[in-house]
PDB file of C-alpha atoms and ligand atoms in Angstrom:
ATOM      1  CA  MET A   1      -0.029   0.141  -0.268  1.00 93.00           C
ATOM      2  CA  ALA A   2       1.162   3.725  -0.780  1.00 95.00           C
ATOM      3  CA  PHE A   3       1.946   5.639   2.420  1.00 98.00           C
ATOM      4  CA  VAL A   4      -1.176   6.997   4.941  1.00 98.00           C
ATOM      5  CA  THR A   5      -1.038   9.886   6.774  1.00 98.00           C
ATOM      6  CA  ASN A   6      -0.698   9.905  10.680  1.00 98.00           C
ATOM      7  CA  THR A   7      -4.225  11.624  10.410  1.00 98.00           C
ATOM      8  CA  GLU A   8      -5.613   8.345   8.878  1.00 98.00           C
ATOM      9  CA  LEU A   9      -4.077   6.422  11.376  1.00 98.00           C
ATOM     10  CA  LEU A  10      -4.840   7.787  14.184  1.00 98.00           C
ATOM     11  CA  ALA A  11      -8.514   9.095  13.440  1.00 98.00           C
ATOM     12  CA  LYS A  12      -8.658   4.804  13.137  1.00 98.00           C
ATOM     13  CA  ALA A  13      -6.945   4.695  16.446  1.00 98.00           C
ATOM     14  CA  GLU A  14      -8.722   7.270  18.794  1.00 97.00           C
ATOM     15  CA  LYS A  15     -12.548   6.138  17.421  1.00 97.00           C
ATOM     16  CA  GLU A  16     -11.268   2.346  18.361  1.00 97.00           C
ATOM     17  CA  GLY A  17      -9.318   3.124  21.765  1.00 96.00           C
ATOM     18  CA  TYR A  18      -5.590   2.105  21.327  1.00 98.00           C
ATOM     19  CA  ALA A  19      -2.216   3.829  20.368  1.00 98.00           C
ATOM     20  CA  ALA A  20      -0.228   3.143  16.764  1.00 98.00           C
ATOM     21  CA  GLY A  21       3.351   2.422  17.634  1.00 99.00           C
ATOM     22  CA  ALA A  22       6.023   4.559  15.815  1.00 99.00           C
ATOM     23  CA  PHE A  23       8.692   3.114  15.744  1.00 99.00           C
ATOM     24  CA  ASN A  24      12.078   4.535  14.911  1.00 98.00           C
ATOM     25  CA  THR A  25      14.329   3.660  11.974  1.00 98.00           C
ATOM     26  CA  ASN A  26      18.178   4.375  10.817  1.00 98.00           C
ATOM     27  CA  ASN A  27      18.913   1.355   8.001  1.00 98.00           C
ATOM     28  CA  LEU A  28      17.444  -1.556   6.289  1.00 98.00           C
ATOM     29  CA  GLU A  29      17.367  -4.125   8.984  1.00 98.00           C
ATOM     30  CA  ILE A  30      15.284  -2.252  11.570  1.00 98.00           C
ATOM     31  CA  THR A  31      13.237  -0.936   8.937  1.00 98.00           C
ATOM     32  CA  LEU A  32      12.576  -4.522   8.199  1.00 98.00           C
ATOM     33  CA  SER A  33      11.750  -5.539  11.597  1.00 98.00           C
ATOM     34  CA  ILE A  34       9.518  -2.491  11.817  1.00 98.00           C
ATOM     35  CA  VAL A  35       7.299  -3.825   8.873  1.00 98.00           C
ATOM     36  CA  GLU A  36       7.361  -7.667   9.048  1.00 98.00           C
ATOM     37  CA  ALA A  37       6.263  -7.102  13.260  1.00 98.00           C
ATOM     38  CA  ALA A  38       3.280  -5.116  12.309  1.00 98.00           C
ATOM     39  CA  VAL A  39       2.117  -7.847   9.240  1.00 98.00           C
ATOM     40  CA  ALA A  40       3.176 -10.444  11.616  1.00 98.00           C
ATOM     41  CA  GLU A  41       0.649  -8.760  14.219  1.00 98.00           C
ATOM     42  CA  ARG A  42      -1.763  -6.954  11.926  1.00 98.00           C
ATOM     43  CA  SER A  43      -0.612  -3.625  12.997  1.00 98.00           C
ATOM     44  CA  PRO A  44      -1.027  -0.068  11.532  1.00 98.00           C
ATOM     45  CA  VAL A  45       2.511   1.561  11.692  1.00 98.00           C
ATOM     46  CA  ILE A  46       4.354   4.576  11.931  1.00 99.00           C
ATOM     47  CA  ILE A  47       7.920   4.335  10.511  1.00 99.00           C
ATOM     48  CA  ALA A  48       9.821   7.814  12.031  1.00 99.00           C
ATOM     49  CA  VAL A  49      12.595   8.529  10.755  1.00 98.00           C
ATOM     50  CA  SER A  50      15.156  11.694  12.944  1.00 98.00           C
ATOM     51  CA  PRO A  51      16.788  14.264  11.761  1.00 98.00           C
ATOM     52  CA  GLY A  52      19.964  11.836  13.376  1.00 98.00           C
ATOM     53  CA  ALA A  53      19.077   9.601  10.551  1.00 98.00           C
ATOM     54  CA  MET A  54      18.649  11.855   7.857  1.00 98.00           C
ATOM     55  CA  GLU A  55      22.073  12.199   8.100  1.00 98.00           C
ATOM     56  CA  TYR A  56      22.994   9.103   9.146  1.00 98.00           C
ATOM     57  CA  ALA A  57      21.764   6.996   6.179  1.00 98.00           C
ATOM     58  CA  GLY A  58      20.111   9.930   3.866  1.00 98.00           C
ATOM     59  CA  VAL A  59      16.367  10.955   3.507  1.00 98.00           C
ATOM     60  CA  ALA A  60      16.031   9.381   0.335  1.00 98.00           C
ATOM     61  CA  TYR A  61      17.631   6.025   1.171  1.00 98.00           C
ATOM     62  CA  LEU A  62      15.006   5.506   4.356  1.00 98.00           C
ATOM     63  CA  ALA A  63      12.258   6.880   2.408  1.00 98.00           C
ATOM     64  CA  ALA A  64      12.898   4.675  -0.919  1.00 98.00           C
ATOM     65  CA  ILE A  65      13.203   1.685   1.687  1.00 98.00           C
ATOM     66  CA  ALA A  66      10.456   2.565   3.748  1.00 98.00           C
ATOM     67  CA  LYS A  67       7.967   2.851  -0.096  1.00 98.00           C
ATOM     68  CA  VAL A  68       9.247  -0.927  -0.856  1.00 98.00           C
ATOM     69  CA  ALA A  69       8.495  -2.012   2.459  1.00 98.00           C
ATOM     70  CA  SER A  70       5.251  -0.802   2.641  1.00 98.00           C
ATOM     71  CA  GLU A  71       4.174  -1.177  -1.528  1.00 98.00           C
ATOM     72  CA  SER A  72       5.030  -4.988  -0.660  1.00 98.00           C
ATOM     73  CA  VAL A  73       2.840  -5.334   2.585  1.00 98.00           C
ATOM     74  CA  ASP A  74      -1.419  -4.748   2.448  1.00 97.00           C
ATOM     75  CA  ILE A  75      -1.346  -3.016   5.942  1.00 98.00           C
ATOM     76  CA  PRO A  76      -1.686   1.213   6.443  1.00 98.00           C
ATOM     77  CA  VAL A  77       2.009   2.596   6.631  1.00 98.00           C
ATOM     78  CA  SER A  78       2.916   6.159   7.480  1.00 98.00           C
ATOM     79  CA  LEU A  79       6.332   7.356   6.794  1.00 98.00           C
ATOM     80  CA  HIS A  80       6.880  10.007   9.364  1.00 98.00           C
ATOM     81  CA  LEU A  81       9.323  13.188  10.211  1.00 98.00           C
ATOM     82  CA  ASP A  82      10.592  12.642  13.954  1.00 98.00           C
ATOM     83  CA  HIS A  83      11.772  15.625  15.940  1.00 98.00           C
ATOM     84  CA  GLY A  84      12.002  17.451  12.944  1.00 98.00           C
ATOM     85  CA  THR A  85      13.399  21.713  14.079  1.00 98.00           C
ATOM     86  CA  SER A  86      13.550  23.307  10.571  1.00 98.00           C
ATOM     87  CA  MET A  87      11.683  24.238   7.679  1.00 98.00           C
ATOM     88  CA  GLU A  88      14.148  22.480   5.534  1.00 98.00           C
ATOM     89  CA  HIS A  89      14.200  19.136   7.248  1.00 98.00           C
ATOM     90  CA  VAL A  90      10.052  19.246   6.973  1.00 98.00           C
ATOM     91  CA  GLU A  91      11.083  20.515   2.961  1.00 98.00           C
ATOM     92  CA  ALA A  92      13.397  17.019   2.554  1.00 98.00           C
ATOM     93  CA  CYS A  93      10.887  14.737   4.123  1.00 98.00           C
ATOM     94  CA  ILE A  94       7.584  15.642   2.151  1.00 98.00           C
ATOM     95  CA  GLU A  95       9.829  15.536  -1.301  1.00 98.00           C
ATOM     96  CA  HIS A  96      10.949  12.296  -0.823  1.00 98.00           C
ATOM     97  CA  GLY A  97       7.523  11.350  -0.412  1.00 98.00           C
ATOM     98  CA  PHE A  98       6.892  11.785   3.850  1.00 98.00           C
ATOM     99  CA  SER A  99       3.193  11.185   4.284  1.00 98.00           C
ATOM    100  CA  SER A 100       4.010  12.728   8.119  1.00 98.00           C
ATOM    101  CA  VAL A 101       6.082  15.292  10.069  1.00 98.00           C
ATOM    102  CA  MET A 102       7.024  16.569  13.250  1.00 98.00           C
ATOM    103  CA  ILE A 103       8.092  19.741  13.776  1.00 98.00           C
ATOM    104  CA  ASP A 104       9.459  19.816  17.497  1.00 98.00           C
ATOM    105  CA  GLY A 105       9.487  23.659  18.160  1.00 98.00           C
ATOM    106  CA  SER A 106       9.664  22.518  22.108  1.00 97.00           C
ATOM    107  CA  LYS A 107      13.132  25.004  22.999  1.00 96.00           C
ATOM    108  CA  LEU A 108      12.163  27.874  21.104  1.00 97.00           C
ATOM    109  CA  PRO A 109      10.192  30.308  23.038  1.00 97.00           C
ATOM    110  CA  TYR A 110       6.666  29.791  22.984  1.00 98.00           C
ATOM    111  CA  GLU A 111       5.391  32.311  20.209  1.00 98.00           C
ATOM    112  CA  GLU A 112       8.628  31.252  17.611  1.00 98.00           C
ATOM    113  CA  ASN A 113       7.017  27.291  18.495  1.00 98.00           C
ATOM    114  CA  VAL A 114       3.655  28.901  17.742  1.00 98.00           C
ATOM    115  CA  SER A 115       4.693  30.361  14.634  1.00 98.00           C
ATOM    116  CA  LEU A 116       7.396  28.076  12.870  1.00 98.00           C
ATOM    117  CA  THR A 117       4.531  25.044  13.549  1.00 98.00           C
ATOM    118  CA  ARG A 118       1.754  27.226  11.668  1.00 98.00           C
ATOM    119  CA  GLN A 119       4.289  27.492   8.786  1.00 98.00           C
ATOM    120  CA  VAL A 120       4.819  23.811   9.228  1.00 99.00           C
ATOM    121  CA  VAL A 121       0.734  23.181   9.085  1.00 98.00           C
ATOM    122  CA  GLU A 122       0.508  25.377   6.249  1.00 98.00           C
ATOM    123  CA  LEU A 123       2.974  23.377   3.816  1.00 98.00           C
ATOM    124  CA  GLY A 124       1.685  20.019   5.264  1.00 98.00           C
ATOM    125  CA  ARG A 125      -2.040  21.152   4.240  1.00 98.00           C
ATOM    126  CA  LYS A 126      -1.088  22.008   0.551  1.00 98.00           C
ATOM    127  CA  LYS A 127       1.406  19.102  -0.058  1.00 98.00           C
ATOM    128  CA  GLY A 128      -1.540  16.610   2.399  1.00 98.00           C
ATOM    129  CA  VAL A 129       0.768  15.201   5.521  1.00 98.00           C
ATOM    130  CA  SER A 130      -0.258  15.805   8.296  1.00 98.00           C
ATOM    131  CA  VAL A 131       1.367  17.972  11.237  1.00 98.00           C
ATOM    132  CA  GLU A 132       2.504  16.933  14.942  1.00 98.00           C
ATOM    133  CA  GLY A 133       4.283  19.860  17.347  1.00 98.00           C
ATOM    134  CA  GLU A 134       5.490  19.232  20.692  1.00 98.00           C
ATOM    135  CA  LEU A 135       4.776  21.830  23.580  1.00 98.00           C
ATOM    136  CA  GLY A 136       6.878  21.592  26.758  1.00 96.00           C
ATOM    137  CA  ARG A 137       9.918  19.644  26.755  1.00 90.00           C
ATOM    138  CA  LEU A 138      10.696  16.447  27.378  1.00 87.00           C
ATOM    139  CA  VAL A 139      14.174  16.715  30.603  1.00 78.00           C
ATOM    140  CA  GLY A 140      16.359  14.505  29.103  1.00 74.00           C
ATOM    141  CA  VAL A 141      17.099  11.655  32.395  1.00 67.00           C
ATOM    142  CA  GLU A 142      20.668  12.852  33.090  1.00 62.00           C
ATOM    143  CA  ASP A 143      19.476  16.894  34.023  1.00 65.00           C
ATOM    144  CA  SER A 144      18.822  16.748  37.799  1.00 72.00           C
ATOM    145  CA  VAL A 145      15.919  18.833  38.041  1.00 77.00           C
ATOM    146  CA  SER A 146      13.980  20.640  40.415  1.00 81.00           C
ATOM    147  CA  VAL A 147      10.189  19.763  41.433  1.00 77.00           C
ATOM    148  CA  SER A 148       9.423  23.108  39.865  1.00 79.00           C
ATOM    149  CA  GLU A 149      11.784  22.972  36.780  1.00 80.00           C
ATOM    150  CA  ARG A 150       9.890  19.765  36.441  1.00 85.00           C
ATOM    151  CA  GLU A 151       6.815  21.424  37.361  1.00 82.00           C
ATOM    152  CA  ALA A 152       7.386  24.510  34.409  1.00 83.00           C
ATOM    153  CA  SER A 153       9.364  21.887  31.578  1.00 93.00           C
ATOM    154  CA  MET A 154       5.588  19.557  31.542  1.00 97.00           C
ATOM    155  CA  THR A 155       2.778  21.070  29.365  1.00 98.00           C
ATOM    156  CA  ASP A 156       0.431  23.510  30.307  1.00 98.00           C
ATOM    157  CA  PRO A 157      -3.232  21.860  29.397  1.00 98.00           C
ATOM    158  CA  THR A 158      -4.253  25.669  28.949  1.00 98.00           C
ATOM    159  CA  GLN A 159      -1.866  26.643  26.904  1.00 98.00           C
ATOM    160  CA  ALA A 160      -1.484  23.151  24.776  1.00 98.00           C
ATOM    161  CA  ALA A 161      -5.323  23.999  24.473  1.00 98.00           C
ATOM    162  CA  GLU A 162      -4.326  27.762  22.681  1.00 98.00           C
ATOM    163  CA  PHE A 163      -0.905  26.257  20.889  1.00 98.00           C
ATOM    164  CA  VAL A 164      -3.474  23.639  19.173  1.00 98.00           C
ATOM    165  CA  GLU A 165      -6.322  26.314  18.075  1.00 98.00           C
ATOM    166  CA  ARG A 166      -3.347  28.385  16.485  1.00 98.00           C
ATOM    167  CA  THR A 167      -1.101  26.676  15.002  1.00 98.00           C
ATOM    168  CA  GLY A 168      -3.994  23.905  13.472  1.00 98.00           C
ATOM    169  CA  VAL A 169      -1.732  20.802  14.099  1.00 98.00           C
ATOM    170  CA  ASP A 170      -2.736  17.373  13.435  1.00 98.00           C
ATOM    171  CA  ALA A 171      -0.736  15.837  16.891  1.00 98.00           C
ATOM    172  CA  LEU A 172       0.609  17.177  19.739  1.00 98.00           C
ATOM    173  CA  ALA A 173       3.223  15.493  21.795  1.00 98.00           C
ATOM    174  CA  VAL A 174       3.182  16.139  25.607  1.00 98.00           C
ATOM    175  CA  ALA A 175       5.461  16.467  28.263  1.00 98.00           C
ATOM    176  CA  ILE A 176       4.577  15.247  31.730  1.00 98.00           C
ATOM    177  CA  GLY A 177       7.510  13.474  33.071  1.00 97.00           C
ATOM    178  CA  ASN A 178       7.868  11.342  29.661  1.00 97.00           C
ATOM    179  CA  VAL A 179      11.784  10.965  28.487  1.00 96.00           C
ATOM    180  CA  HIS A 180      13.973  10.103  26.251  1.00 97.00           C
ATOM    181  CA  GLY A 181      16.142   6.905  27.099  1.00 97.00           C
ATOM    182  CA  TRP A 182      16.225   4.786  29.614  1.00 97.00           C
ATOM    183  CA  TYR A 183      14.169   6.235  33.375  1.00 96.00           C
ATOM    184  CA  LYS A 184      16.176   5.624  36.355  1.00 93.00           C
ATOM    185  CA  GLY A 185      13.172   3.893  38.495  1.00 94.00           C
ATOM    186  CA  ARG A 186       9.529   3.782  38.243  1.00 96.00           C
ATOM    187  CA  PRO A 187       8.563   6.386  35.463  1.00 96.00           C
ATOM    188  CA  ASP A 188       6.878   9.275  37.380  1.00 95.00           C
ATOM    189  CA  LEU A 189       4.368  10.385  34.567  1.00 97.00           C
ATOM    190  CA  ASP A 190       0.865  13.353  35.733  1.00 97.00           C
ATOM    191  CA  PHE A 191      -1.483  11.602  34.306  1.00 98.00           C
ATOM    192  CA  ASP A 192      -3.539  14.067  36.123  1.00 98.00           C
ATOM    193  CA  ARG A 193      -2.382  16.379  33.686  1.00 98.00           C
ATOM    194  CA  LEU A 194      -2.686  14.202  31.019  1.00 98.00           C
ATOM    195  CA  ARG A 195      -6.545  14.170  31.400  1.00 98.00           C
ATOM    196  CA  GLU A 196      -6.829  17.741  31.835  1.00 98.00           C
ATOM    197  CA  ILE A 197      -4.577  18.184  28.404  1.00 98.00           C
ATOM    198  CA  LYS A 198      -6.882  15.173  26.664  1.00 98.00           C
ATOM    199  CA  SER A 199     -10.453  17.695  27.985  1.00 98.00           C
ATOM    200  CA  LYS A 200      -8.562  20.688  26.784  1.00 98.00           C
ATOM    201  CA  VAL A 201      -7.381  19.452  23.068  1.00 97.00           C
ATOM    202  CA  GLY A 202      -9.455  18.003  20.459  1.00 93.00           C
ATOM    203  CA  THR A 203      -6.369  16.810  18.460  1.00 98.00           C
ATOM    204  CA  PHE A 204      -4.296  13.366  18.463  1.00 98.00           C
ATOM    205  CA  LEU A 205      -1.947  13.446  22.052  1.00 98.00           C
ATOM    206  CA  VAL A 206       1.263  11.706  20.798  1.00 98.00           C
ATOM    207  CA  LEU A 207       3.497  10.113  23.797  1.00 98.00           C
ATOM    208  CA  HIS A 208       7.685  10.128  23.113  1.00 98.00           C
ATOM    209  CA  GLY A 209      10.066   8.421  25.184  1.00 98.00           C
ATOM    210  CA  ALA A 210       7.956   5.252  26.140  1.00 98.00           C
ATOM    211  CA  SER A 211      10.691   2.903  26.257  1.00 98.00           C
ATOM    212  CA  GLY A 212      10.830   1.277  29.627  1.00 98.00           C
ATOM    213  CA  ILE A 213       7.614   2.406  30.768  1.00 98.00           C
ATOM    214  CA  PRO A 214       6.026  -0.033  32.718  1.00 98.00           C
ATOM    215  CA  ASP A 215       3.239  -1.611  30.983  1.00 98.00           C
ATOM    216  CA  ASP A 216       0.728  -0.888  32.791  1.00 98.00           C
ATOM    217  CA  MET A 217       1.283   2.872  32.913  1.00 98.00           C
ATOM    218  CA  ILE A 218       1.277   2.452  28.734  1.00 98.00           C
ATOM    219  CA  ARG A 219      -2.486   1.244  29.361  1.00 98.00           C
ATOM    220  CA  GLU A 220      -3.509   3.617  31.578  1.00 98.00           C
ATOM    221  CA  ALA A 221      -2.135   6.695  28.992  1.00 98.00           C
ATOM    222  CA  CYS A 222      -4.176   4.378  25.996  1.00 98.00           C
ATOM    223  CA  SER A 223      -7.095   4.640  28.487  1.00 98.00           C
ATOM    224  CA  ILE A 224      -7.205   8.433  28.695  1.00 98.00           C
ATOM    225  CA  GLY A 225      -6.650   9.221  25.345  1.00 97.00           C
ATOM    226  CA  VAL A 226      -3.204   8.464  24.093  1.00 98.00           C
ATOM    227  CA  ASP A 227      -3.047   8.110  20.348  1.00 98.00           C
ATOM    228  CA  LYS A 228       0.506   7.516  19.298  1.00 99.00           C
ATOM    229  CA  ILE A 229       3.331   6.199  21.466  1.00 99.00           C
ATOM    230  CA  ASN A 230       7.152   6.754  20.087  1.00 98.00           C
ATOM    231  CA  ILE A 231       9.034   3.588  21.032  1.00 98.00           C
ATOM    232  CA  ASP A 232      13.125   3.791  20.018  1.00 98.00           C
ATOM    233  CA  THR A 233      15.848   2.475  23.002  1.00 98.00           C
ATOM    234  CA  GLU A 234      14.355  -0.618  23.734  1.00 98.00           C
ATOM    235  CA  VAL A 235      14.626  -1.578  19.821  1.00 99.00           C
ATOM    236  CA  ARG A 236      17.780   0.215  20.249  1.00 98.00           C
ATOM    237  CA  ASP A 237      18.516  -2.191  23.459  1.00 98.00           C
ATOM    238  CA  ALA A 238      17.463  -5.175  21.354  1.00 98.00           C
ATOM    239  CA  PHE A 239      20.012  -4.570  18.375  1.00 98.00           C
ATOM    240  CA  ARG A 240      22.970  -4.397  20.176  1.00 98.00           C
ATOM    241  CA  GLN A 241      22.540  -7.357  22.704  1.00 98.00           C
ATOM    242  CA  ALA A 242      21.409  -9.412  20.054  1.00 98.00           C
ATOM    243  CA  VAL A 243      24.343  -8.506  17.906  1.00 98.00           C
ATOM    244  CA  ALA A 244      26.926  -8.793  21.216  1.00 98.00           C
ATOM    245  CA  ARG A 245      25.432 -11.985  22.211  1.00 98.00           C
ATOM    246  CA  PHE A 246      25.993 -13.340  18.146  1.00 98.00           C
ATOM    247  CA  VAL A 247      29.175 -11.704  17.637  1.00 98.00           C
ATOM    248  CA  SER A 248      30.642 -13.352  21.054  1.00 98.00           C
ATOM    249  CA  GLU A 249      29.359 -16.477  20.940  1.00 98.00           C
ATOM    250  CA  ASN A 250      30.265 -16.833  17.141  1.00 98.00           C
ATOM    251  CA  PRO A 251      34.253 -15.100  17.533  1.00 98.00           C
ATOM    252  CA  ASP A 252      35.060 -16.737  13.776  1.00 98.00           C
ATOM    253  CA  VAL A 253      31.458 -15.363  11.933  1.00 98.00           C
ATOM    254  CA  ILE A 254      32.094 -12.296   9.624  1.00 98.00           C
ATOM    255  CA  ASP A 255      29.358 -12.210   7.553  1.00 98.00           C
ATOM    256  CA  PRO A 256      27.459  -9.624   8.335  1.00 98.00           C
ATOM    257  CA  ARG A 257      23.822 -11.107   7.022  1.00 98.00           C
ATOM    258  CA  LYS A 258      24.784 -14.032   9.910  1.00 98.00           C
ATOM    259  CA  ILE A 259      25.445 -11.294  12.423  1.00 98.00           C
ATOM    260  CA  LEU A 260      22.396  -9.216  11.773  1.00 98.00           C
ATOM    261  CA  MET A 261      20.315 -12.216  11.732  1.00 98.00           C
ATOM    262  CA  PRO A 262      19.049 -12.262  14.999  1.00 98.00           C
ATOM    263  CA  ALA A 263      18.847  -8.702  15.548  1.00 98.00           C
ATOM    264  CA  ARG A 264      16.605  -8.518  13.348  1.00 98.00           C
ATOM    265  CA  ASP A 265      15.099 -10.997  14.829  1.00 98.00           C
ATOM    266  CA  ALA A 266      14.677  -9.617  18.474  1.00 98.00           C
ATOM    267  CA  MET A 267      13.735  -6.311  17.059  1.00 99.00           C
ATOM    268  CA  ARG A 268      11.300  -7.631  15.101  1.00 99.00           C
ATOM    269  CA  GLU A 269      10.011  -8.837  18.625  1.00 98.00           C
ATOM    270  CA  VAL A 270      10.280  -6.125  20.360  1.00 99.00           C
ATOM    271  CA  VAL A 271       8.038  -3.859  18.048  1.00 99.00           C
ATOM    272  CA  ALA A 272       5.399  -6.660  17.976  1.00 99.00           C
ATOM    273  CA  ARG A 273       5.384  -6.985  22.001  1.00 98.00           C
ATOM    274  CA  LYS A 274       4.303  -2.762  21.940  1.00 99.00           C
ATOM    275  CA  MET A 275       1.610  -3.573  19.561  1.00 99.00           C
ATOM    276  CA  ARG A 276       0.011  -5.900  21.612  1.00 98.00           C
ATOM    277  CA  LEU A 277       0.333  -3.887  24.427  1.00 98.00           C
ATOM    278  CA  PHE A 278      -0.537  -0.715  22.836  1.00 98.00           C
ATOM    279  CA  GLY A 279      -3.934  -2.597  21.874  1.00 98.00           C
ATOM    280  CA  SER A 280      -3.153  -1.571  17.802  1.00 98.00           C
ATOM    281  CA  ALA A 281      -2.318  -5.156  16.976  1.00 98.00           C
ATOM    282  CA  GLY A 282      -5.387  -7.298  14.717  1.00 98.00           C
ATOM    283  CA  LYS A 283      -6.209  -3.548  13.899  1.00 98.00           C
ATOM    284  CA  THR A 284      -6.217  -3.823  10.427  1.00 95.00           C
TER     285      THR A 284
HETATM  286  O1  G3H B 301      13.113  11.148  20.170  1.00 95.08           O
HETATM  287  C1  G3H B 301      14.989  10.766  19.058  1.00 95.08           C
HETATM  288  C2  G3H B 301      14.947   9.209  18.997  1.00 95.08           C
HETATM  289  O2  G3H B 301      15.054   8.733  19.779  1.00 95.08           O
HETATM  290  C3  G3H B 301      15.563   9.486  17.071  1.00 95.08           C
HETATM  291  O3  G3H B 301      16.793   9.320  18.492  1.00 95.08           O
HETATM  292  O4  G3H B 301      17.990  11.925  17.328  1.00 95.08           O
HETATM  293  O5  G3H B 301      19.615   9.481  18.045  1.00 95.08           O
HETATM  294  O6  G3H B 301      18.007   9.590  15.400  1.00 95.08           O
HETATM  295  P1  G3H B 301      17.876  10.218  16.803  1.00 95.08           P
HETATM  296  P1  13P B 302      12.459   6.700  23.621  1.00 95.08           P
HETATM  297  O1  13P B 302      14.010   6.487  22.726  1.00 95.08           O
HETATM  298  O2  13P B 302      12.653   6.734  24.474  1.00 95.08           O
HETATM  299  O3  13P B 302      12.185   5.527  23.163  1.00 95.08           O
HETATM  300  O4  13P B 302      11.930   7.328  22.700  1.00 95.08           O
HETATM  301  C1  13P B 302      11.995   7.393  21.011  1.00 95.08           C
HETATM  302  C2  13P B 302      11.071   8.951  21.160  1.00 95.08           C
HETATM  303  O5  13P B 302      10.164   9.668  21.430  1.00 95.08           O
HETATM  304  C3  13P B 302      11.063   9.008  19.446  1.00 95.08           C
HETATM  305  O6  13P B 302      10.897  10.044  19.020  1.00 95.08           O
HETATM  306 ZN1   ZN B 303      10.924  11.819  20.707  1.00 95.08          ZN
END
């Protein structure tokens, strides 16, 4: 199938009460694992490409790989720019056939975030591409922040409603105590804040930094109404562990295909498990 937009994928997720997974790719092997898991689980899926991935592999290669994967299967696949920070990122992705983009102005002053996000939405509307924005900052797991700094970095529900109104974004990434990378101990997510955001904001909600969030908390986020959940670190970890184990157990094997196959299997299993957890399995 040709790529579908995030809006199309998330409208069904919102209506049927599950979340779609967005999984980051950087190469052929990760993309294959993501799409194979989606096929095995009969799940819609979002393939996410960050500016770092674009720098590593080239947006043309990543888009071409995802396109072949999507056209070879009969499940809905979206190709999405993750954490784009400039019009250049957005334009490059649209030019290469992405169906969705994220513009992350969360580190900018509020008015600049509104203005950049609105520009991307205007372009997205012209090109038929969905747009995700972000309000509130994900504090790094290594950052030592005081309670008041943590509060201040989180998405303000009233401001979120205004942000969505003024920008017209299709989806909003929220900061409720979630972080990128591994958590130290059990995550401290502010579900009351998420409920308030949900009640005030009439657009799809996105939870970034979902690796390492325990299953019960993910279920709660889905039941409150999160529509899209981003996973990267757990897939990276599965890759690293599988390669490390294979190389240590088979020191004489030099064939990259033999080294990478266990990693593909391990990544596919992580993605499939998340699809079952998010409730998107069996939804196509
Ligand atoms: O949230 C960001 C993703 O994990 C992508 O990470 O910027 O290292 O490609 P990256
Ligand atoms: P994790 O690496 O913490 O899973 O976060 C992924 C993410 O938010 C990608 O945008
Ligand atoms: Zn993210």
